[in-house]
Amino acid sequence: MKILVTEKNEIIRNLILHILTKEGYDLKLASNGKEAFTFLSEEKFDIIISNIHLQYYSGFELITFIKSNEHLKDTKIVILSDNFTPENILRLYKMGIDDMIEKPFTPMEMICRLGKLSELITKEKNLGKFTS
Amino acid sequence: MGNLLHNIPTYLLDFFLFNIIVINIGMFLVFIYNIPVIINSEKNNRIRNIFSEILSEIILLENYENTEKIKILKKLKVQKNRRIRTIFIKVLKDYSIFLKGTEFATLTDVYKSLGLHVKDIKDLDSIFTKRVLEALDRLNRFKIVVNRTKLRKLQKHKNSDIRELANAYTLNIYDSDDIYDFFDFTTEPFTPWQQLEYFQLITNRPLAPKADFGKWINPKYESSIISLSLDLVAYYHQETAIEPIHSMIKIDHTKMRRKMIRTLGILNQKQSIDVLMDLYLKENDIKCKTEIVKSLGYMGYKNEKVIHFLEELLKTEFHTNFRKAILIALSRATASESILENKIYRYELEKTVPDEQKIL
Amino acid sequence: MEEILYTALDYYKGIEFSDFYNSSMRAVAIGMFLSLFLTNLLSFLAIKKYLFKRKFSQSKKLALMNHAPGISIITGAYNESMTIIDNVHSLLSINYHKFELVVVNDGSSDDTLDKLIKEFKLEETKYIFETIVQSAPIKGIYRSTDMAYKNLVVIDKFNGGGKADALNAGLNIAKYDYFLNIDVDCVLDFDTLLIMMDVVLNEKKRCIGVGATLRMSNSSFVNRGTMENVGVPKKLLVRFQELEYIRSFVLGKMAWSYLNAVPNISGGLGLFDKEIVLKIGGYDKNSLGEDMDLVFRMVGYMQETNQPYCVRSVPRTLCWTEGPETLQILVRQRIRWSRGLFQILKKNKKVFLNPKYGRMGFIIFPYNLFFEFLSPFVEFIGIFVLIYNYFYDPVAFMNILYLIIAVISFYIGLSFSAVFLDRKVFNYYKNGFVTLGISAMAILEPFIYHPIIVYCSLKGYYDELTGKKKKWGVMTRKGFNKTN
């Protein structure tokens, strides 16, 4: 299961690296919008965890990029932020994200949410195999 | 040339020399400032990374085992060496900002088992403001309980930053009923930041003692305290505060009046209807009038008096935003969407608003 | 006629070595020394206080800032086709939870608007709003159909003759209680809104305006509107400007901020309280220094209505702007600034030493009158006096020469301390050599750069006095250097 983590704070990035590699995920780390954009253009990820406010490309732009791109449409999007105002939450869900994690968070919360998402992904993939 | 030099006023010469010296020192400082910074920063970075690794491992361990990791930390001279301790505490703080729950408790345990909180409690008595602030900040963050009397003293300290932090600490840590008494003895207004902060702290602790916040809606208190109390009253739906608000509603301060009207709307009690309609007749400020109309909309559900009042207003008021507010309030009071459909969506507004600039 | 001249000369010689002259010169020397010391002390204290507060509020920042007031960023764009897309992208990804970006297309003759429409998928929308301040007529208001750009509003209007008019149009549409006034070609720091709002929230009095330090972006590398590499400007003229900006912002503005007597918040970056600005009627279209004019009028209004207020400055560099690289454009800019200053001083004569206006009447106005406005005259006359004395009175010549050298070394000392303070506090330059390079500009400044500025000031006053037609001129954009 490949995950792209875009987080501007170094400490959280490291923490997430530790948490998720222990769970067996295959991680790629990005620290700003430009790196995320480059990674997204190069390879396909199963899940992307990202901030909203990033340099170069905002989280919103990344979401529209993913949604409008044929190859990347199935990528699950998780937003990790400390900035969830009611308007933003509504906006994000309307844009089609799959989950939200609010800072401060517990590692267990992240593991559970991602676990659920990866279950969903495996189910979808199996269904795809069935129908194709 | 020689006797020209003799004629130079000495003070000018002194001044000139002084400036030359200042320039030279300045250049020297500008140049050498880098050196110690560079020397230390690499060592600091290495240690910081080591601490990061250790803390990450501690956080992710299922059953947190004290002794081994703590021993490592002790070996790294966290307790003895001041520079290393500062770096460690900073890394600890940075981690603790982003975590909650058990992981956060783990970090607090690390902090306590290294005995770092002892020095912080001692620092509270220091004469240096900076030290007191930093110590209090850490104790607040790691939720270490300190003697209440000591903290009361800090709440009355001469430095305003210490007072602010001590108040925040009181709201965060203690459980007794009198944690709000600083509302009474505070000597200066709350900054907007303090209002936000105290509001957050109070509302984020579901188990904290609740007071009747209407108590502070009283002319003898400063307006920032009244403002904070209004927010809290609205949040906790304290209907006991209605009377104090009614008695203060006619104050001069426009922004405060607006806030009170809005709070009455949130509290949504029938008694306020008459008070607000009465106020409307004497009200001059357009924004306050809009608030009154909005609040009446909430309160006047199926109330004939309110509906009639609002319909009368429609006949005389033509200001765009205000009219919009009246229509929305009317639709709330009559619980019918049709008003909105009929009036707003048919751009009837445009017909009745000649002077204002419109987009066509 | 000759007799009058001779008696004048004798009189002049008489006062030369008289006690009055000596003691007044002594007073001047001590005064300058004291003011150098005082400025340094005040700005050092202000910066220290700021850094300390920053360190603390950072840790509390997280959830609290979600309830902070919203900010409307208003910017006017005139023929900015080359850089507009990147700039808007960078402004939209600023780190703040609640803001909108209002871009006012001020009757551009190029494809600025078309580029915007295409890039951000804009579509014209009906907008009913109230015109609180007058501006040139609006052709249309556009919003994005893409949810990623939900907080972008583009106003298309007829050109009203300058930035002030564009800002006024934006003010009518802006929805939040605070607005940020920037030049569209500026590169902002990622945390700008957080930092400035932090200052506003932590003041006990009502903070009506916040400014920050500006710097030159001419040799920096900017990618998609984000500052990648802060480079020290290479061209001589720009280096002088960089030094001047550092001195003015880090020393000058911070010292004023400490005293709550900030005379001006730069038009390049300023956060203001929208309610007050609307109450005084927005920006003044006819002013050539509309940023300073606004601050003067805001402060005047607060003093007149007896409301406590404060105007602050942030020492950190939050905005990088492209400085004029050619002499012609620089001269035009400076002439415009000095005309603006003259206008403002004329317009606000009534505050001079007027107790009703408090700080404004006793500190801000006199300072601007004597040290900003009159100083070019003093310097100009001083040169003539010097030349005259060279031929007629060598002793006096030496005296005045020493006085001038003392003043120059005073300013060099000021520049060094400004750069040092800035370097100590915020590490923008790569190393000591680079910093030294900028500070060394201070030594060349009195001979190369300063005469240009004096000329521009005097020409500006002359133009204003003779009522010459006002021209803004076109700033030819070079665009930012792109990293490969």
GROMACS .gro file of N, CA, C and O in nm, chain B residues 1 4-5 7-9 11-12 15-16 18-19 22-23 26-27 29-31 33-34 97-98 130 133-134 137 141 160-161 164-165 188-189 191-193 196-197 200 255 319-321 347 356-357 359, chain C residues 22 25-26 29 33 52-53 55-56 59-60 62-65 67 126-131 138 201-204 206 275 395 398-399 402-403 405-406 409-410 412 416 420 423-424 431-433 435-436:
model
  384
  133MET      N    1   4.842   7.435   0.684
  133MET     CA    2   4.760   7.320   0.719
  133MET      C    3   4.764   7.295   0.870
  133MET      O    4   4.664   7.258   0.929
  136LEU      N    5   4.543   7.502   1.075
  136LEU     CA    6   4.403   7.465   1.051
  136LEU      C    7   4.362   7.355   1.147
  136LEU      O    8   4.254   7.356   1.205
  137LEU      N    9   4.454   7.259   1.163
  137LEU     CA   10   4.421   7.148   1.253
  137LEU      C   11   4.400   7.198   1.395
  137LEU      O   12   4.317   7.147   1.468
  139ASN      N   13   4.269   7.457   1.482
  139ASN     CA   14   4.142   7.527   1.499
  139ASN      C   15   4.020   7.437   1.503
  139ASN      O   16   3.909   7.482   1.520
  140ILE      N   17   4.043   7.310   1.483
  140ILE     CA   18   3.925   7.220   1.483
  140ILE      C   19   3.867   7.215   1.622
  140ILE      O   20   3.938   7.191   1.718
  141PRO      N   21   3.741   7.237   1.631
  141PRO     CA   22   3.677   7.226   1.763
  141PRO      C   23   3.693   7.083   1.814
  141PRO      O   24   3.670   6.987   1.742
  143TYR      N   25   3.533   6.901   2.024
  143TYR     CA   26   3.418   6.812   2.036
  143TYR      C   27   3.385   6.745   1.903
  143TYR      O   28   3.346   6.631   1.898
  144LEU      N   29   3.405   6.821   1.795
  144LEU     CA   30   3.381   6.761   1.664
  144LEU      C   31   3.478   6.647   1.639
  144LEU      O   32   3.442   6.542   1.585
  147PHE      N   33   3.374   6.354   1.839
  147PHE     CA   34   3.256   6.292   1.778
  147PHE      C   35   3.296   6.209   1.657
  147PHE      O   36   3.251   6.097   1.637
  148PHE      N   37   3.383   6.266   1.577
  148PHE     CA   38   3.430   6.200   1.457
  148PHE      C   39   3.500   6.070   1.492
  148PHE      O   40   3.473   5.964   1.436
  150PHE      N   41   3.470   5.900   1.766
  150PHE     CA   42   3.371   5.808   1.822
  150PHE      C   43   3.300   5.730   1.712
  150PHE      O   44   3.284   5.610   1.719
  151ASN      N   45   3.260   5.805   1.608
  151ASN     CA   46   3.189   5.738   1.500
  151ASN      C   47   3.277   5.638   1.428
  151ASN      O   48   3.232   5.530   1.389
  154VAL      N   49   3.284   5.337   1.636
  154VAL     CA   50   3.156   5.265   1.628
  154VAL      C   51   3.149   5.185   1.499
  154VAL      O   52   3.110   5.069   1.497
  155ILE      N   53   3.192   5.249   1.389
  155ILE     CA   54   3.185   5.180   1.260
  155ILE      C   55   3.273   5.057   1.261
  155ILE      O   56   3.233   4.948   1.218
  158GLY      N   57   3.122   4.794   1.466
  158GLY     CA   58   3.007   4.741   1.394
  158GLY      C   59   3.050   4.641   1.289
  158GLY      O   60   2.995   4.531   1.279
  159MET      N   61   3.150   4.678   1.212
  159MET     CA   62   3.196   4.587   1.107
  159MET      C   63   3.246   4.458   1.167
  159MET      O   64   3.219   4.349   1.117
  161LEU      N   65   3.165   4.322   1.453
  161LEU     CA   66   3.055   4.242   1.505
  161LEU      C   67   2.980   4.172   1.393
  161LEU      O   68   2.948   4.054   1.402
  162VAL      N   69   2.950   4.251   1.288
  162VAL     CA   70   2.877   4.193   1.176
  162VAL      C   71   2.951   4.072   1.121
  162VAL      O   72   2.891   3.971   1.086
  163PHE      N   73   3.082   4.082   1.120
  163PHE     CA   74   3.160   3.974   1.062
  163PHE      C   75   3.168   3.854   1.154
  163PHE      O   76   3.150   3.740   1.113
  165TYR      N   77   2.984   3.767   1.402
  165TYR     CA   78   2.863   3.715   1.466
  165TYR      C   79   2.837   3.571   1.426
  165TYR      O   80   2.786   3.492   1.501
  166ASN      N   81   2.868   3.540   1.301
  166ASN     CA   82   2.842   3.405   1.252
  166ASN      C   83   2.913   3.296   1.327
  166ASN      O   84   2.861   3.189   1.347
  229ILE      N   85   0.307   1.934   2.121
  229ILE     CA   86   0.205   2.018   2.060
  229ILE      C   87   0.115   1.937   1.968
  229ILE      O   88  -0.004   1.963   1.955
  230PHE      N   89   0.172   1.835   1.903
  230PHE     CA   90   0.095   1.765   1.801
  230PHE      C   91   0.031   1.637   1.847
  230PHE      O   92  -0.029   1.566   1.768
  262LYS      N   93   1.173   3.612   3.220
  262LYS     CA   94   1.182   3.514   3.113
  262LYS      C   95   1.180   3.372   3.171
  262LYS      O   96   1.113   3.284   3.121
  265LEU      N   97   0.834   3.279   3.297
  265LEU     CA   98   0.743   3.251   3.185
  265LEU      C   99   0.769   3.115   3.124
  265LEU      O  100   0.676   3.039   3.098
  266GLU      N  101   0.897   3.087   3.101
  266GLU     CA  102   0.927   2.958   3.036
  266GLU      C  103   0.888   2.843   3.126
  266GLU      O  104   0.830   2.743   3.081
  269ASP      N  105   0.513   2.808   3.137
  269ASP     CA  106   0.465   2.754   3.009
  269ASP      C  107   0.480   2.603   3.006
  269ASP      O  108   0.390   2.530   2.964
  273ARG      N  109   0.191   2.319   2.993
  273ARG     CA  110   0.182   2.225   2.883
  273ARG      C  111   0.177   2.082   2.931
  273ARG      O  112   0.101   2.001   2.880
  292SER      N  113   0.270   4.170   3.283
  292SER     CA  114   0.140   4.130   3.228
  292SER      C  115   0.144   3.995   3.158
  292SER      O  116   0.046   3.922   3.157
  293ASP      N  117   0.258   3.958   3.099
  293ASP     CA  118   0.266   3.828   3.033
  293ASP      C  119   0.253   3.716   3.135
  293ASP      O  120   0.187   3.615   3.112
  296GLU      N  121  -0.104   3.683   3.242
  296GLU     CA  122  -0.185   3.616   3.139
  296GLU      C  123  -0.164   3.465   3.143
  296GLU      O  124  -0.259   3.387   3.141
  297LEU      N  125  -0.037   3.425   3.150
  297LEU     CA  126  -0.008   3.282   3.149
  297LEU      C  127  -0.059   3.215   3.276
  297LEU      O  128  -0.111   3.103   3.272
  320GLU      N  129  -0.640   4.514   3.415
  320GLU     CA  130  -0.641   4.578   3.284
  320GLU      C  131  -0.728   4.496   3.189
  320GLU      O  132  -0.755   4.380   3.215
  321PRO      N  133  -0.767   4.557   3.078
  321PRO     CA  134  -0.856   4.485   2.985
  321PRO      C  135  -0.788   4.362   2.926
  321PRO      O  136  -0.667   4.354   2.918
  323THR      N  137  -0.680   4.139   2.618
  323THR     CA  138  -0.655   4.157   2.475
  323THR      C  139  -0.745   4.060   2.399
  323THR      O  140  -0.793   3.962   2.457
  324PRO      N  141  -0.769   4.086   2.270
  324PRO     CA  142  -0.852   3.992   2.194
  324PRO      C  143  -0.798   3.850   2.201
  324PRO      O  144  -0.873   3.753   2.206
  325TRP      N  145  -0.664   3.839   2.204
  325TRP     CA  146  -0.603   3.707   2.214
  325TRP      C  147  -0.643   3.639   2.344
  325TRP      O  148  -0.678   3.521   2.347
  328LEU      N  149  -0.991   3.506   2.326
  328LEU     CA  150  -0.997   3.381   2.251
  328LEU      C  151  -0.945   3.265   2.335
  328LEU      O  152  -1.004   3.158   2.343
  329GLU      N  153  -0.830   3.292   2.398
  329GLU     CA  154  -0.760   3.187   2.471
  329GLU      C  155  -0.843   3.138   2.589
  329GLU      O  156  -0.863   3.017   2.607
  332GLN      N  157  -1.144   2.939   2.478
  332GLN     CA  158  -1.104   2.805   2.438
  332GLN      C  159  -1.078   2.717   2.558
  332GLN      O  160  -1.124   2.602   2.565
  387LYS      N  161  -2.045   4.843   1.953
  387LYS     CA  162  -2.005   4.705   1.929
  387LYS      C  163  -2.056   4.613   2.039
  387LYS      O  164  -2.102   4.501   2.014
  451HIS      N  165  -3.281   4.989   0.247
  451HIS     CA  166  -3.137   4.963   0.240
  451HIS      C  167  -3.113   4.816   0.210
  451HIS      O  168  -3.167   4.730   0.277
  452THR      N  169  -3.031   4.786   0.107
  452THR     CA  170  -3.018   4.647   0.056
  452THR      C  171  -2.997   4.539   0.160
  452THR      O  172  -3.078   4.448   0.176
  453ASN      N  173  -2.883   4.548   0.229
  453ASN     CA  174  -2.849   4.441   0.322
  453ASN      C  175  -2.952   4.429   0.432
  453ASN      O  176  -2.986   4.321   0.477
  479TYR      N  177  -3.574   3.939  -0.754
  479TYR     CA  178  -3.499   4.063  -0.762
  479TYR      C  179  -3.585   4.186  -0.735
  479TYR      O  180  -3.566   4.291  -0.791
  488GLU      N  181  -2.812   5.259  -0.495
  488GLU     CA  182  -2.692   5.183  -0.471
  488GLU      C  183  -2.639   5.121  -0.598
  488GLU      O  184  -2.713   5.089  -0.687
  489GLN      N  185  -2.514   5.106  -0.603
  489GLN     CA  186  -2.450   5.058  -0.723
  489GLN      C  187  -2.480   4.911  -0.740
  489GLN      O  188  -2.465   4.832  -0.650
  491ILE      N  189  -2.464   4.548  -0.998
  491ILE     CA  190  -2.398   4.484  -1.111
  491ILE      C  191  -2.506   4.438  -1.206
  491ILE      O  192  -2.599   4.371  -1.167
  514ASN      N  193   2.945   7.795   1.876
  514ASN     CA  194   3.011   7.678   1.935
  514ASN      C  195   2.914   7.592   2.013
  514ASN      O  196   2.910   7.471   1.998
  517MET      N  197   2.666   7.418   1.792
  517MET     CA  198   2.726   7.304   1.723
  517MET      C  199   2.743   7.187   1.817
  517MET      O  200   2.723   7.071   1.782
  518ARG      N  201   2.781   7.221   1.940
  518ARG     CA  202   2.797   7.115   2.039
  518ARG      C  203   2.663   7.047   2.062
  518ARG      O  204   2.655   6.924   2.071
  521ALA      N  205   2.590   6.818   1.781
  521ALA     CA  206   2.668   6.694   1.785
  521ALA      C  207   2.611   6.599   1.890
  521ALA      O  208   2.591   6.480   1.863
  525PHE      N  209   2.433   6.228   1.839
  525PHE     CA  210   2.483   6.111   1.909
  525PHE      C  211   2.371   6.046   1.990
  525PHE      O  212   2.351   5.925   1.987
  544PHE      N  213   1.029   3.772   2.170
  544PHE     CA  214   0.990   3.699   2.289
  544PHE      C  215   0.842   3.658   2.281
  544PHE      O  216   0.807   3.543   2.308
  545LYS      N  217   0.759   3.755   2.241
  545LYS     CA  218   0.617   3.725   2.229
  545LYS      C  219   0.593   3.616   2.125
  545LYS      O  220   0.509   3.530   2.142
  547LYS      N  221   0.787   3.373   2.036
  547LYS     CA  222   0.827   3.242   2.084
  547LYS      C  223   0.714   3.180   2.165
  547LYS      O  224   0.688   3.062   2.157
  548PHE      N  225   0.645   3.263   2.241
  548PHE     CA  226   0.540   3.208   2.324
  548PHE      C  227   0.413   3.179   2.249
  548PHE      O  228   0.350   3.078   2.268
  551SER      N  229   0.359   2.842   2.040
  551SER     CA  230   0.317   2.715   2.096
  551SER      C  231   0.167   2.713   2.123
  551SER      O  232   0.108   2.608   2.132
  552LYS      N  233   0.107   2.827   2.138
  552LYS     CA  234  -0.036   2.826   2.164
  552LYS      C  235  -0.115   2.833   2.035
  552LYS      O  236  -0.235   2.825   2.034
  554LEU      N  237  -0.195   2.672   1.757
  554LEU     CA  238  -0.276   2.576   1.683
  554LEU      C  239  -0.426   2.598   1.674
  554LEU      O  240  -0.477   2.649   1.576
  555ALA      N  241  -0.497   2.560   1.778
  555ALA     CA  242  -0.641   2.564   1.763
  555ALA      C  243  -0.695   2.705   1.773
  555ALA      O  244  -0.796   2.739   1.716
  556LEU      N  245  -0.627   2.788   1.851
  556LEU     CA  246  -0.678   2.922   1.876
  556LEU      C  247  -0.695   3.004   1.751
  556LEU      O  248  -0.793   3.075   1.735
  557MET      N  249  -0.600   2.994   1.661
  557MET     CA  250  -0.607   3.082   1.546
  557MET      C  251  -0.726   3.051   1.456
  557MET      O  252  -0.759   3.128   1.370
  559HIS      N  253  -1.013   3.073   1.537
  559HIS     CA  254  -1.120   3.166   1.569
  559HIS      C  255  -1.078   3.311   1.551
  559HIS      O  256  -1.150   3.401   1.587
  618LYS      N  257  -2.336   3.771  -1.029
  618LYS     CA  258  -2.412   3.888  -0.985
  618LYS      C  259  -2.373   3.920  -0.841
  618LYS      O  260  -2.365   3.831  -0.758
  619TYR      N  261  -2.352   4.044  -0.815
  619TYR     CA  262  -2.310   4.083  -0.681
  619TYR      C  263  -2.388   4.205  -0.641
  619TYR      O  264  -2.383   4.306  -0.711
  620ILE      N  265  -2.461   4.197  -0.532
  620ILE     CA  266  -2.529   4.316  -0.484
  620ILE      C  267  -2.454   4.366  -0.363
  620ILE      O  268  -2.441   4.295  -0.264
  621PHE      N  269  -2.402   4.486  -0.372
  621PHE     CA  270  -2.326   4.535  -0.258
  621PHE      C  271  -2.348   4.684  -0.243
  621PHE      O  272  -2.409   4.749  -0.327
  622GLU      N  273  -2.297   4.735  -0.136
  622GLU     CA  274  -2.319   4.875  -0.106
  622GLU      C  275  -2.191   4.952  -0.130
  622GLU      O  276  -2.084   4.913  -0.088
  623THR      N  277  -2.200   5.064  -0.198
  623THR     CA  278  -2.081   5.144  -0.223
  623THR      C  279  -2.059   5.239  -0.107
  623THR      O  280  -2.127   5.339  -0.095
  630ILE      N  281  -1.749   4.979  -1.187
  630ILE     CA  282  -1.705   4.840  -1.196
  630ILE      C  283  -1.773   4.775  -1.315
  630ILE      O  284  -1.893   4.791  -1.335
  693LEU      N  285  -0.398   4.095   1.767
  693LEU     CA  286  -0.472   4.032   1.876
  693LEU      C  287  -0.410   4.057   2.012
  693LEU      O  288  -0.477   4.050   2.113
  694ASN      N  289  -0.279   4.082   2.015
  694ASN     CA  290  -0.214   4.092   2.144
  694ASN      C  291  -0.203   4.234   2.196
  694ASN      O  292  -0.132   4.259   2.292
  695GLU      N  293  -0.269   4.327   2.131
  695GLU     CA  294  -0.262   4.466   2.178
  695GLU      C  295  -0.381   4.497   2.267
  695GLU      O  296  -0.493   4.456   2.239
  696LYS      N  297  -0.355   4.574   2.371
  696LYS     CA  298  -0.465   4.610   2.461
  696LYS      C  299  -0.550   4.721   2.400
  696LYS      O  300  -0.669   4.730   2.425
  698ARG      N  301  -0.688   4.930   2.050
  698ARG     CA  302  -0.730   4.884   1.918
  698ARG      C  303  -0.618   4.906   1.818
  698ARG      O  304  -0.573   5.018   1.797
  767GLU      N  305  -1.301   4.889   0.930
  767GLU     CA  306  -1.406   4.981   0.976
  767GLU      C  307  -1.356   5.125   0.981
  767GLU      O  308  -1.422   5.217   0.936
  887VAL      N  309   3.918   7.834   0.715
  887VAL     CA  310   3.895   7.783   0.851
  887VAL      C  311   3.752   7.736   0.866
  887VAL      O  312   3.723   7.624   0.911
  890MET      N  313   3.697   7.416   0.685
  890MET     CA  314   3.738   7.296   0.755
  890MET      C  315   3.636   7.258   0.861
  890MET      O  316   3.604   7.141   0.880
  891ASN      N  317   3.587   7.360   0.932
  891ASN     CA  318   3.488   7.334   1.036
  891ASN      C  319   3.365   7.265   0.980
  891ASN      O  320   3.319   7.164   1.033
  894TYR      N  321   3.433   6.919   0.866
  894TYR     CA  322   3.433   6.822   0.975
  894TYR      C  323   3.292   6.792   1.023
  894TYR      O  324   3.259   6.679   1.057
  895LEU      N  325   3.210   6.896   1.025
  895LEU     CA  326   3.071   6.874   1.066
  895LEU      C  327   3.004   6.775   0.972
  895LEU      O  328   2.936   6.682   1.013
  897ILE      N  329   3.149   6.557   0.778
  897ILE     CA  330   3.204   6.422   0.791
  897ILE      C  331   3.147   6.356   0.916
  897ILE      O  332   3.117   6.235   0.916
  898ALA      N  333   3.130   6.434   1.022
  898ALA     CA  334   3.072   6.378   1.144
  898ALA      C  335   2.931   6.327   1.117
  898ALA      O  336   2.893   6.217   1.158
  901SER      N  337   2.945   6.012   0.911
  901SER     CA  338   2.985   5.894   0.988
  901SER      C  339   2.873   5.853   1.083
  901SER      O  340   2.857   5.735   1.112
  902PHE      N  341   2.793   5.949   1.125
  902PHE     CA  342   2.675   5.917   1.205
  902PHE      C  343   2.581   5.827   1.127
  902PHE      O  344   2.534   5.725   1.177
  904ILE      N  345   2.657   5.643   0.871
  904ILE     CA  346   2.719   5.513   0.843
  904ILE      C  347   2.706   5.424   0.965
  904ILE      O  348   2.676   5.305   0.955
  908PHE      N  349   2.524   5.060   0.981
  908PHE     CA  350   2.587   4.938   1.031
  908PHE      C  351   2.505   4.877   1.143
  908PHE      O  352   2.485   4.755   1.147
  912PHE      N  353   2.337   4.511   1.134
  912PHE     CA  354   2.378   4.418   1.240
  912PHE      C  355   2.256   4.369   1.317
  912PHE      O  356   2.242   4.249   1.343
  915ARG      N  357   2.064   4.130   1.109
  915ARG     CA  358   2.134   4.004   1.093
  915ARG      C  359   2.127   3.920   1.220
  915ARG      O  360   2.112   3.800   1.217
  916LYS      N  361   2.139   3.987   1.332
  916LYS     CA  362   2.138   3.916   1.458
  916LYS      C  363   2.002   3.852   1.481
  916LYS      O  364   1.991   3.745   1.540
  923ASN      N  365   2.605   3.466   0.465
  923ASN     CA  366   2.721   3.468   0.555
  923ASN      C  367   2.764   3.611   0.586
  923ASN      O  368   2.705   3.707   0.540
  924GLY      N  369   2.868   3.620   0.666
  924GLY     CA  370   2.917   3.749   0.713
  924GLY      C  371   2.965   3.839   0.601
  924GLY      O  372   2.946   3.961   0.604
  925PHE      N  373   3.026   3.780   0.499
  925PHE     CA  374   3.080   3.862   0.390
  925PHE      C  375   2.971   3.936   0.317
  925PHE      O  376   2.983   4.054   0.285
  927THR      N  377   2.680   4.013   0.430
  927THR     CA  378   2.627   4.119   0.516
  927THR      C  379   2.718   4.239   0.517
  927THR      O  380   2.674   4.355   0.511
  928LEU      N  381   2.848   4.210   0.524
  928LEU     CA  382   2.944   4.319   0.523
  928LEU      C  383   2.933   4.398   0.394
  928LEU      O  384   2.943   4.520   0.391
   0.00000   0.00000   0.00000
